[in-house]
């Protein structure tokens, strides 16, 4: 079955292929009266857009979003919002030979094995291009969140590329927008630039780790047990192309901790409980604690590389595959705005679920 | 909102609190005609049952499952199956002081902050005891899978406890059932026993990493884009109590790889494509490749410990919390059968989704 | 597929067969802090209980509800509420011959044709006994509505039995509880008693029409376009056993009206718009107008009758079917509390949907 | 909450307003490999298109559908299909005064009361124009059904307009396409033409009853209990604009029948059970019997009429409303292809649900 809808109440259905006429997102369940124009969404798409520096694919897409429904005189009406992005730079010929072979590490082969048919142009539906629709929908979610939860801030950045991680001691949020890697540690960003130049010359690619943080989310948001805030975030991030792991707070490292180490001790602050640490990543029992919500995910290296890899053809013959198109050497870079968009979608959906069951805002007071 | 249903077509709704009269699972969407009695489910519950050795909580629960509906003369009828497990060993008094304070690292506080009311007895709904219902439902899923996909095997085991990981070179599947840790490396299991004895003496607890593998799943199962097989597995595992990270295949380690390293090269075998490696963990584009599906998750250390931790009371006063009840020093151990159950639930649900859209079995042939 | 869950946010999954050990409802998504005990639910079940007078089946069921989860110290916690009703009067032997033949007009045959297996005892899952679980869940919904929307009143009654309809000029709401037919016209109730006595003597049964009215629902509740208030009510009522038609307001009679006749003219009252008529049945565009919501549904005559009817056996042989068990001669009578319960479930679910998208209460002011 | 998705597995999300740039349907869950081009869908849209004779609105819309995704080289790929229809004839000025007043019997007022904002141009989202998207999606469903269930035939027609019903004795299926009313009784069609001419001259409108029949659906399709085939059909038809009642088989008339009359007696035919009558409308217990599935629904008269009706303005002032735009005097006519489309959507969705749970085709044999 294909299941192209994300969210329980703020429901986003993305549609479209890499090289079809258009792609987009149908957004249902949006609260009414929210200010929304194309200009509110476009900046988020521009952040994700390819071809902005030498470290992302040189494919040129305008990625201009059109709102086709659900907005009247600049405000949402509560009816479905259709967001359409036309595909403009489709060099299908780049993919001619790909139609008969399968790139190792790519979804070419499994789409074929599942459906018995696939759109080979640019990876079709499995193309990372689909994430443009997520980012557009995330832009709508951000407008709603700005109205309903004005203190919320969502920030994504890269913390590792290949074997090289940032130095947390040098963490500088202000630096994130200042380099092509959304890196909060400029010294590491410089090293990554060298690393990536070297890799590109050898026709290779590399993985990365992205961290997304939401600050200002009040305590009490989350829908236990099977739509827990962390469970939804895990599903959201793992649904992004090429992601192979998701962590909340201490993440996989929690396995190495003792209970004494892991306990985030609590004391009273002026506005409620304050925590001495955040191993929990802002989530306990699937519900927000009021601390920063911290999610990390690992993006595998692009499978479309210039180095020949052994594979098979549709006919079952051996083949050496070299992918010549214009591909990202580190697709993790462009996953940063996508991770932010998914965080926005999850939080808004959870907020609406909370409003439905509990009413406005969290409930149990402490102190 | 509470969302206590798991699955799209094989839908499991768990219910019940740690110290209420009973807990269970309502299973809807089960195919008809499947052999099913309590005796088919009970062995899976027995694997998870507490009090079986000195490394799990000494709470004694019979955990006997009753089937209240959906089965006629030993076969499923296609109607909802109600699985009920009575709670028999409820020493609520153990939790007296807990009702007024919040254990650091526990969902006590967030349930209160969300709902303004909580059942403090034994963690209420956030108790790991809820996983008994998952294991029971997983037992039903296994019966269905045995009928629809007889070659499937699901195996879980622990690969790390605290900082000590198994030695993969000594991996012995036959050893898993032979030690109290579901450990495939007996030498490491012995060390873990020593480690855990030492920890318990100091009133501490420890985290763990669990790996679950599904073998024999054919290529083509998965529901892109927002119910991808890996996305569903991530949600499933992250919804288990205390889980903080989920990995597929290479997992978080994929960030450190190059595209050349990460490509699982393909050649033709007798029955279709064969892969030279499995960094993908058996999933590409959210669809199974036919290789082993490999999932790992990290379980944080139990937050209920004997070492005093700083916290606050309901009234906002400082308090030192010591949890005296009978708790697992390494809750990861009992998470192994739970992870297996979630794997079974996800795979069956995905199989039904596949049957719905594509019909019986995978479709596109290679060679 | 079986789909035994009703509702989007206040989600009720009913389970259980007529002659199994128990049946019940799993209620998920209930707001927290609502007062709830068995004593709040039992009166609604007692209204529906069989054997209360000579016009309903003489089967004796205590229909005592037990709350197994989701309630702590008399208030809902926001976690799933399990409602269980044990079956106590199961004379399975009454159904011995039924297992090999199919009652004309009964779901025996289609359950067999769908699933290849069926529980023949008392109709199994297709028994009207399942509606006890709906009424129990409706009792929970009423508690929540009493807290969230105190002005709401839901009233059901029978308006037709066989060819004989009530005289609307004699409508007396106070009379509804005073006769065994929930009839608002006592003179017609007396005639129905005679009609039904005559029918029973000949081993026959009869259909009926039930009307359910919700007063006090504010304007603005409804979820267009595919979960419109009227669309949800139509699904809810049509899902009740033996229902063959559903009407809102003018209903099927709307076909005969002109636009001039059908227009419910509007003027301003003290508290907002006031309507001169209610052909709309309180719903326009799937959203409540603030007038009474008026739903009617037709219940076909019980198919289990003593008059022989021609049918076939499992082996395809001709057979005359006579159903000897203890059956309702007019199942429409006991459908009245069921219709009320479904109205409560729909309205609460719609109210939660409204809270999620729009926030508390309706929005656009007039005047 | 807005809920603009129809279907469980074949999921159609319609979007768009009457006078926005475009409207359409996002179709998710479509089986792969089905032949599909715009030319397969357009004929169904042409049937519904306005302005084809003097009895429907003179608004001119090309209603040309574009497929933006989900199809490759003329076959569905299993990924979401985006169907877009541009609005071309938008005379928004016709609706100038409507923005400040509320048409009696129209959703103007409730949309405002719910959302506090509405798109007043042409009824916005509540316009019957939305049904074009349903018909387009129904065209896709018909292509899939043609492949999966080739014997299925879906036929809609009008059986009543105002107080005048067809004479069933003159029923002639071949006549349906031969008059502007989709009327199977040409003599009545002539009378309707006179009736409607007279009504239009007085600035009035009229209601109608539509019947839709599905032949060739095998026994065993349906998803009890809350997604029964009849329950889904009731929801589907009631969700169409202006529908106020839905009947299956004997419908509301079932109330007047006795059990002896209502029993559809069964005998063995060559291919399985054969029924002597079809009061059940082809559905027992929510599951198809193999007989014709018969659904009827009543459409109220258009609320946009030239005869002045009393209403109020946004400011709460009294106002006489006259709607001057170009409106259908009997919107029931154009509801015929919409009812057919909804029947196709329901049956396909139910078929996929059946495949998921039971596998291919029905199961229990008789004889």
PDB file of N, CA and C in Angstrom, chain B residues 259-327:
ATOM      1  N   UNK B 259      29.793   6.770   0.062  1.00  0.00           N
ATOM      2  CA  UNK B 259      28.871   6.084  -0.846  1.00  0.00           C
ATOM      3  C   UNK B 259      29.454   4.786  -1.372  1.00  0.00           C
ATOM      4  N   UNK B 260      30.763   4.773  -1.577  1.00  0.00           N
ATOM      5  CA  UNK B 260      31.406   3.545  -2.063  1.00  0.00           C
ATOM      6  C   UNK B 260      31.303   2.450  -1.011  1.00  0.00           C
ATOM      7  N   UNK B 261      31.543   2.826   0.243  1.00  0.00           N
ATOM      8  CA  UNK B 261      31.466   1.829   1.327  1.00  0.00           C
ATOM      9  C   UNK B 261      30.037   1.344   1.553  1.00  0.00           C
ATOM     10  N   UNK B 262      29.100   2.291   1.463  1.00  0.00           N
ATOM     11  CA  UNK B 262      27.725   2.003   1.870  1.00  0.00           C
ATOM     12  C   UNK B 262      26.944   1.198   0.829  1.00  0.00           C
ATOM     13  N   UNK B 263      27.375   1.259  -0.439  1.00  0.00           N
ATOM     14  CA  UNK B 263      26.621   0.577  -1.507  1.00  0.00           C
ATOM     15  C   UNK B 263      26.640  -0.931  -1.273  1.00  0.00           C
ATOM     16  N   UNK B 264      25.475  -1.514  -1.114  1.00  0.00           N
ATOM     17  CA  UNK B 264      25.378  -2.971  -0.997  1.00  0.00           C
ATOM     18  C   UNK B 264      25.322  -3.523  -2.415  1.00  0.00           C
ATOM     19  N   UNK B 265      26.435  -4.011  -2.892  1.00  0.00           N
ATOM     20  CA  UNK B 265      26.504  -4.433  -4.297  1.00  0.00           C
ATOM     21  C   UNK B 265      25.615  -5.656  -4.545  1.00  0.00           C
ATOM     22  N   UNK B 266      25.172  -5.770  -5.778  1.00  0.00           N
ATOM     23  CA  UNK B 266      24.158  -6.770  -6.122  1.00  0.00           C
ATOM     24  C   UNK B 266      24.688  -7.713  -7.201  1.00  0.00           C
ATOM     25  N   UNK B 267      24.393  -9.010  -7.037  1.00  0.00           N
ATOM     26  CA  UNK B 267      24.618  -9.958  -8.129  1.00  0.00           C
ATOM     27  C   UNK B 267      23.431 -10.911  -8.163  1.00  0.00           C
ATOM     28  N   UNK B 268      23.322 -11.680  -9.223  1.00  0.00           N
ATOM     29  CA  UNK B 268      22.191 -12.591  -9.322  1.00  0.00           C
ATOM     30  C   UNK B 268      22.493 -13.896  -8.599  1.00  0.00           C
ATOM     31  N   UNK B 269      21.550 -14.308  -7.763  1.00  0.00           N
ATOM     32  CA  UNK B 269      21.618 -15.638  -7.162  1.00  0.00           C
ATOM     33  C   UNK B 269      20.605 -16.545  -7.841  1.00  0.00           C
ATOM     34  N   UNK B 270      20.409 -17.697  -7.277  1.00  0.00           N
ATOM     35  CA  UNK B 270      19.488 -18.653  -7.905  1.00  0.00           C
ATOM     36  C   UNK B 270      18.037 -18.179  -7.846  1.00  0.00           C
ATOM     37  N   UNK B 271      17.702 -17.479  -6.766  1.00  0.00           N
ATOM     38  CA  UNK B 271      16.301 -17.100  -6.564  1.00  0.00           C
ATOM     39  C   UNK B 271      16.070 -15.610  -6.740  1.00  0.00           C
ATOM     40  N   UNK B 272      17.025 -14.911  -7.319  1.00  0.00           N
ATOM     41  CA  UNK B 272      16.860 -13.479  -7.497  1.00  0.00           C
ATOM     42  C   UNK B 272      18.109 -12.763  -7.057  1.00  0.00           C
ATOM     43  N   UNK B 273      18.029 -11.452  -6.875  1.00  0.00           N
ATOM     44  CA  UNK B 273      19.206 -10.658  -6.529  1.00  0.00           C
ATOM     45  C   UNK B 273      19.772 -11.071  -5.162  1.00  0.00           C
ATOM     46  N   UNK B 274      21.105 -11.043  -5.077  1.00  0.00           N
ATOM     47  CA  UNK B 274      21.802 -11.340  -3.828  1.00  0.00           C
ATOM     48  C   UNK B 274      22.720 -10.153  -3.544  1.00  0.00           C
ATOM     49  N   UNK B 275      22.814  -9.787  -2.267  1.00  0.00           N
ATOM     50  CA  UNK B 275      23.567  -8.588  -1.907  1.00  0.00           C
ATOM     51  C   UNK B 275      24.878  -8.967  -1.235  1.00  0.00           C
ATOM     52  N   UNK B 276      25.917  -8.183  -1.516  1.00  0.00           N
ATOM     53  CA  UNK B 276      27.220  -8.445  -0.936  1.00  0.00           C
ATOM     54  C   UNK B 276      27.366  -7.960   0.491  1.00  0.00           C
ATOM     55  N   UNK B 277      26.467  -7.095   0.926  1.00  0.00           N
ATOM     56  CA  UNK B 277      26.499  -6.583   2.296  1.00  0.00           C
ATOM     57  C   UNK B 277      25.094  -6.102   2.633  1.00  0.00           C
ATOM     58  N   UNK B 278      24.897  -5.650   3.866  1.00  0.00           N
ATOM     59  CA  UNK B 278      23.537  -5.245   4.250  1.00  0.00           C
ATOM     60  C   UNK B 278      23.547  -3.985   5.101  1.00  0.00           C
ATOM     61  N   UNK B 279      24.256  -2.965   4.596  1.00  0.00           N
ATOM     62  CA  UNK B 279      24.195  -1.686   5.305  1.00  0.00           C
ATOM     63  C   UNK B 279      22.775  -1.158   5.353  1.00  0.00           C
ATOM     64  N   UNK B 280      21.973  -1.537   4.364  1.00  0.00           N
ATOM     65  CA  UNK B 280      20.597  -1.031   4.276  1.00  0.00           C
ATOM     66  C   UNK B 280      19.690  -1.647   5.341  1.00  0.00           C
ATOM     67  N   UNK B 281      20.147  -2.688   6.005  1.00  0.00           N
ATOM     68  CA  UNK B 281      19.283  -3.348   6.986  1.00  0.00           C
ATOM     69  C   UNK B 281      18.036  -3.922   6.344  1.00  0.00           C
ATOM     70  N   UNK B 282      18.162  -4.308   5.080  1.00  0.00           N
ATOM     71  CA  UNK B 282      17.052  -4.991   4.419  1.00  0.00           C
ATOM     72  C   UNK B 282      15.956  -4.081   3.905  1.00  0.00           C
ATOM     73  N   UNK B 283      16.210  -2.775   3.891  1.00  0.00           N
ATOM     74  CA  UNK B 283      15.158  -1.835   3.486  1.00  0.00           C
ATOM     75  C   UNK B 283      15.747  -0.740   2.601  1.00  0.00           C
ATOM     76  N   UNK B 284      15.183  -0.536   1.421  1.00  0.00           N
ATOM     77  CA  UNK B 284      15.552   0.564   0.535  1.00  0.00           C
ATOM     78  C   UNK B 284      14.286   1.301   0.142  1.00  0.00           C
ATOM     79  N   UNK B 285      14.281   2.619   0.323  1.00  0.00           N
ATOM     80  CA  UNK B 285      13.091   3.398  -0.039  1.00  0.00           C
ATOM     81  C   UNK B 285      11.878   2.996   0.764  1.00  0.00           C
ATOM     82  N   UNK B 286      12.116   2.402   1.921  1.00  0.00           N
ATOM     83  CA  UNK B 286      10.999   2.019   2.773  1.00  0.00           C
ATOM     84  C   UNK B 286      10.393   0.668   2.419  1.00  0.00           C
ATOM     85  N   UNK B 287      11.020  -0.049   1.478  1.00  0.00           N
ATOM     86  CA  UNK B 287      10.496  -1.325   0.976  1.00  0.00           C
ATOM     87  C   UNK B 287      11.545  -2.399   1.210  1.00  0.00           C
ATOM     88  N   UNK B 288      11.101  -3.596   1.569  1.00  0.00           N
ATOM     89  CA  UNK B 288      12.036  -4.672   1.873  1.00  0.00           C
ATOM     90  C   UNK B 288      12.797  -5.113   0.628  1.00  0.00           C
ATOM     91  N   UNK B 289      14.080  -5.492   0.843  1.00  0.00           N
ATOM     92  CA  UNK B 289      14.931  -5.950  -0.261  1.00  0.00           C
ATOM     93  C   UNK B 289      14.958  -7.461  -0.372  1.00  0.00           C
ATOM     94  N   UNK B 290      14.466  -8.144   0.650  1.00  0.00           N
ATOM     95  CA  UNK B 290      14.588  -9.594   0.699  1.00  0.00           C
ATOM     96  C   UNK B 290      15.717 -10.037   1.618  1.00  0.00           C
ATOM     97  N   UNK B 291      16.603  -9.122   1.970  1.00  0.00           N
ATOM     98  CA  UNK B 291      17.652  -9.422   2.961  1.00  0.00           C
ATOM     99  C   UNK B 291      17.051  -9.413   4.370  1.00  0.00           C
ATOM    100  N   UNK B 292      17.860  -9.787   5.351  1.00  0.00           N
ATOM    101  CA  UNK B 292      17.419  -9.667   6.739  1.00  0.00           C
ATOM    102  C   UNK B 292      17.059  -8.214   7.059  1.00  0.00           C
ATOM    103  N   UNK B 293      15.926  -8.049   7.703  1.00  0.00           N
ATOM    104  CA  UNK B 293      15.579  -6.725   8.225  1.00  0.00           C
ATOM    105  C   UNK B 293      16.198  -6.615   9.616  1.00  0.00           C
ATOM    106  N   UNK B 294      17.041  -5.596   9.799  1.00  0.00           N
ATOM    107  CA  UNK B 294      17.823  -5.475  11.031  1.00  0.00           C
ATOM    108  C   UNK B 294      17.507  -4.146  11.723  1.00  0.00           C
ATOM    109  N   UNK B 295      16.962  -4.235  12.924  1.00  0.00           N
ATOM    110  CA  UNK B 295      16.608  -3.053  13.705  1.00  0.00           C
ATOM    111  C   UNK B 295      17.311  -3.123  15.057  1.00  0.00           C
ATOM    112  N   UNK B 296      17.809  -2.004  15.502  1.00  0.00           N
ATOM    113  CA  UNK B 296      18.393  -1.915  16.845  1.00  0.00           C
ATOM    114  C   UNK B 296      17.755  -0.760  17.596  1.00  0.00           C
ATOM    115  N   UNK B 297      17.613  -0.928  18.899  1.00  0.00           N
ATOM    116  CA  UNK B 297      17.127   0.213  19.681  1.00  0.00           C
ATOM    117  C   UNK B 297      17.793   0.251  21.037  1.00  0.00           C
ATOM    118  N   UNK B 298      17.984   1.476  21.526  1.00  0.00           N
ATOM    119  CA  UNK B 298      18.628   1.675  22.822  1.00  0.00           C
ATOM    120  C   UNK B 298      17.564   1.907  23.888  1.00  0.00           C
ATOM    121  N   UNK B 299      17.710   1.181  25.005  1.00  0.00           N
ATOM    122  CA  UNK B 299      16.793   1.326  26.133  1.00  0.00           C
ATOM    123  C   UNK B 299      17.548   2.031  27.251  1.00  0.00           C
ATOM    124  N   UNK B 300      16.988   3.114  27.727  1.00  0.00           N
ATOM    125  CA  UNK B 300      17.675   3.854  28.781  1.00  0.00           C
ATOM    126  C   UNK B 300      17.585   3.074  30.100  1.00  0.00           C
ATOM    127  N   UNK B 301      18.422   3.386  31.077  1.00  0.00           N
ATOM    128  CA  UNK B 301      18.340   2.701  32.369  1.00  0.00           C
ATOM    129  C   UNK B 301      17.027   3.039  33.076  1.00  0.00           C
ATOM    130  N   UNK B 302      16.517   2.071  33.818  1.00  0.00           N
ATOM    131  CA  UNK B 302      15.315   2.284  34.619  1.00  0.00           C
ATOM    132  C   UNK B 302      15.467   3.531  35.466  1.00  0.00           C
ATOM    133  N   UNK B 303      14.436   4.336  35.507  1.00  0.00           N
ATOM    134  CA  UNK B 303      14.505   5.558  36.315  1.00  0.00           C
ATOM    135  C   UNK B 303      14.149   5.288  37.775  1.00  0.00           C
ATOM    136  N   UNK B 304      13.532   4.146  38.041  1.00  0.00           N
ATOM    137  CA  UNK B 304      13.167   3.823  39.427  1.00  0.00           C
ATOM    138  C   UNK B 304      14.351   3.146  40.097  1.00  0.00           C
ATOM    139  N   UNK B 305      15.132   3.931  40.835  1.00  0.00           N
ATOM    140  CA  UNK B 305      16.351   3.407  41.447  1.00  0.00           C
ATOM    141  C   UNK B 305      16.382   3.719  42.932  1.00  0.00           C
ATOM    142  N   UNK B 306      17.286   3.005  43.638  1.00  0.00           N
ATOM    143  CA  UNK B 306      17.397   3.168  45.087  1.00  0.00           C
ATOM    144  C   UNK B 306      18.324   4.318  45.474  1.00  0.00           C
ATOM    145  N   UNK B 307      19.130   4.778  44.528  1.00  0.00           N
ATOM    146  CA  UNK B 307      20.001   5.913  44.804  1.00  0.00           C
ATOM    147  C   UNK B 307      19.168   7.202  44.836  1.00  0.00           C
ATOM    148  N   UNK B 308      19.301   8.000  45.868  1.00  0.00           N
ATOM    149  CA  UNK B 308      18.474   9.217  45.948  1.00  0.00           C
ATOM    150  C   UNK B 308      18.790  10.193  44.815  1.00  0.00           C
ATOM    151  N   UNK B 309      17.733  10.735  44.224  1.00  0.00           N
ATOM    152  CA  UNK B 309      17.869  11.746  43.170  1.00  0.00           C
ATOM    153  C   UNK B 309      17.042  12.970  43.567  1.00  0.00           C
ATOM    154  N   UNK B 310      17.499  14.132  43.142  1.00  0.00           N
ATOM    155  CA  UNK B 310      16.843  15.376  43.493  1.00  0.00           C
ATOM    156  C   UNK B 310      15.608  15.596  42.625  1.00  0.00           C
ATOM    157  N   UNK B 311      14.495  15.956  43.246  1.00  0.00           N
ATOM    158  CA  UNK B 311      13.282  16.199  42.467  1.00  0.00           C
ATOM    159  C   UNK B 311      12.397  17.199  43.207  1.00  0.00           C
ATOM    160  N   UNK B 312      11.130  17.287  42.791  1.00  0.00           N
ATOM    161  CA  UNK B 312      10.177  18.197  43.427  1.00  0.00           C
ATOM    162  C   UNK B 312       8.890  17.447  43.733  1.00  0.00           C
ATOM    163  N   UNK B 313       8.121  17.999  44.658  1.00  0.00           N
ATOM    164  CA  UNK B 313       6.815  17.429  44.969  1.00  0.00           C
ATOM    165  C   UNK B 313       5.743  18.133  44.144  1.00  0.00           C
ATOM    166  N   UNK B 314       4.549  17.584  44.236  1.00  0.00           N
ATOM    167  CA  UNK B 314       3.403  18.194  43.575  1.00  0.00           C
ATOM    168  C   UNK B 314       3.235  19.660  43.988  1.00  0.00           C
ATOM    169  N   UNK B 315       3.579  19.952  45.221  1.00  0.00           N
ATOM    170  CA  UNK B 315       3.449  21.313  45.734  1.00  0.00           C
ATOM    171  C   UNK B 315       4.630  22.207  45.359  1.00  0.00           C
ATOM    172  N   UNK B 316       5.564  21.628  44.630  1.00  0.00           N
ATOM    173  CA  UNK B 316       6.696  22.435  44.207  1.00  0.00           C
ATOM    174  C   UNK B 316       7.817  22.488  45.233  1.00  0.00           C
ATOM    175  N   UNK B 317       7.781  21.612  46.221  1.00  0.00           N
ATOM    176  CA  UNK B 317       8.838  21.591  47.227  1.00  0.00           C
ATOM    177  C   UNK B 317       9.952  20.643  46.790  1.00  0.00           C
ATOM    178  N   UNK B 318      11.195  20.930  47.173  1.00  0.00           N
ATOM    179  CA  UNK B 318      12.287  19.998  46.844  1.00  0.00           C
ATOM    180  C   UNK B 318      12.102  18.677  47.579  1.00  0.00           C
ATOM    181  N   UNK B 319      12.529  17.597  46.940  1.00  0.00           N
ATOM    182  CA  UNK B 319      12.393  16.274  47.546  1.00  0.00           C
ATOM    183  C   UNK B 319      13.486  15.369  47.014  1.00  0.00           C
ATOM    184  N   UNK B 320      13.971  14.498  47.874  1.00  0.00           N
ATOM    185  CA  UNK B 320      14.894  13.466  47.413  1.00  0.00           C
ATOM    186  C   UNK B 320      14.075  12.218  47.126  1.00  0.00           C
ATOM    187  N   UNK B 321      14.201  11.682  45.925  1.00  0.00           N
ATOM    188  CA  UNK B 321      13.386  10.536  45.539  1.00  0.00           C
ATOM    189  C   UNK B 321      14.218   9.268  45.549  1.00  0.00           C
ATOM    190  N   UNK B 322      13.687   8.283  46.246  1.00  0.00           N
ATOM    191  CA  UNK B 322      14.250   6.926  46.221  1.00  0.00           C
ATOM    192  C   UNK B 322      13.085   5.993  45.901  1.00  0.00           C
ATOM    193  N   UNK B 323      13.225   5.161  44.878  1.00  0.00           N
ATOM    194  CA  UNK B 323      12.117   4.299  44.495  1.00  0.00           C
ATOM    195  C   UNK B 323      12.335   2.908  45.038  1.00  0.00           C
ATOM    196  N   UNK B 324      11.479   2.518  45.993  1.00  0.00           N
ATOM    197  CA  UNK B 324      11.734   1.266  46.694  1.00  0.00           C
ATOM    198  C   UNK B 324      11.096   0.045  46.051  1.00  0.00           C
ATOM    199  N   UNK B 325      10.087   0.208  45.196  1.00  0.00           N
ATOM    200  CA  UNK B 325       9.343  -0.929  44.617  1.00  0.00           C
ATOM    201  C   UNK B 325      10.274  -2.018  44.074  1.00  0.00           C
ATOM    202  N   UNK B 326       9.714  -2.945  43.328  1.00  0.00           N
ATOM    203  CA  UNK B 326      10.503  -4.031  42.767  1.00  0.00           C
ATOM    204  C   UNK B 326      10.720  -3.745  41.296  1.00  0.00           C
ATOM    205  N   UNK B 327      11.892  -3.275  40.931  1.00  0.00           N
ATOM    206  CA  UNK B 327      12.109  -2.793  39.568  1.00  0.00           C
ATOM    207  C   UNK B 327      13.230  -3.543  38.877  1.00  0.00           C
TER     208      UNK B 327
END
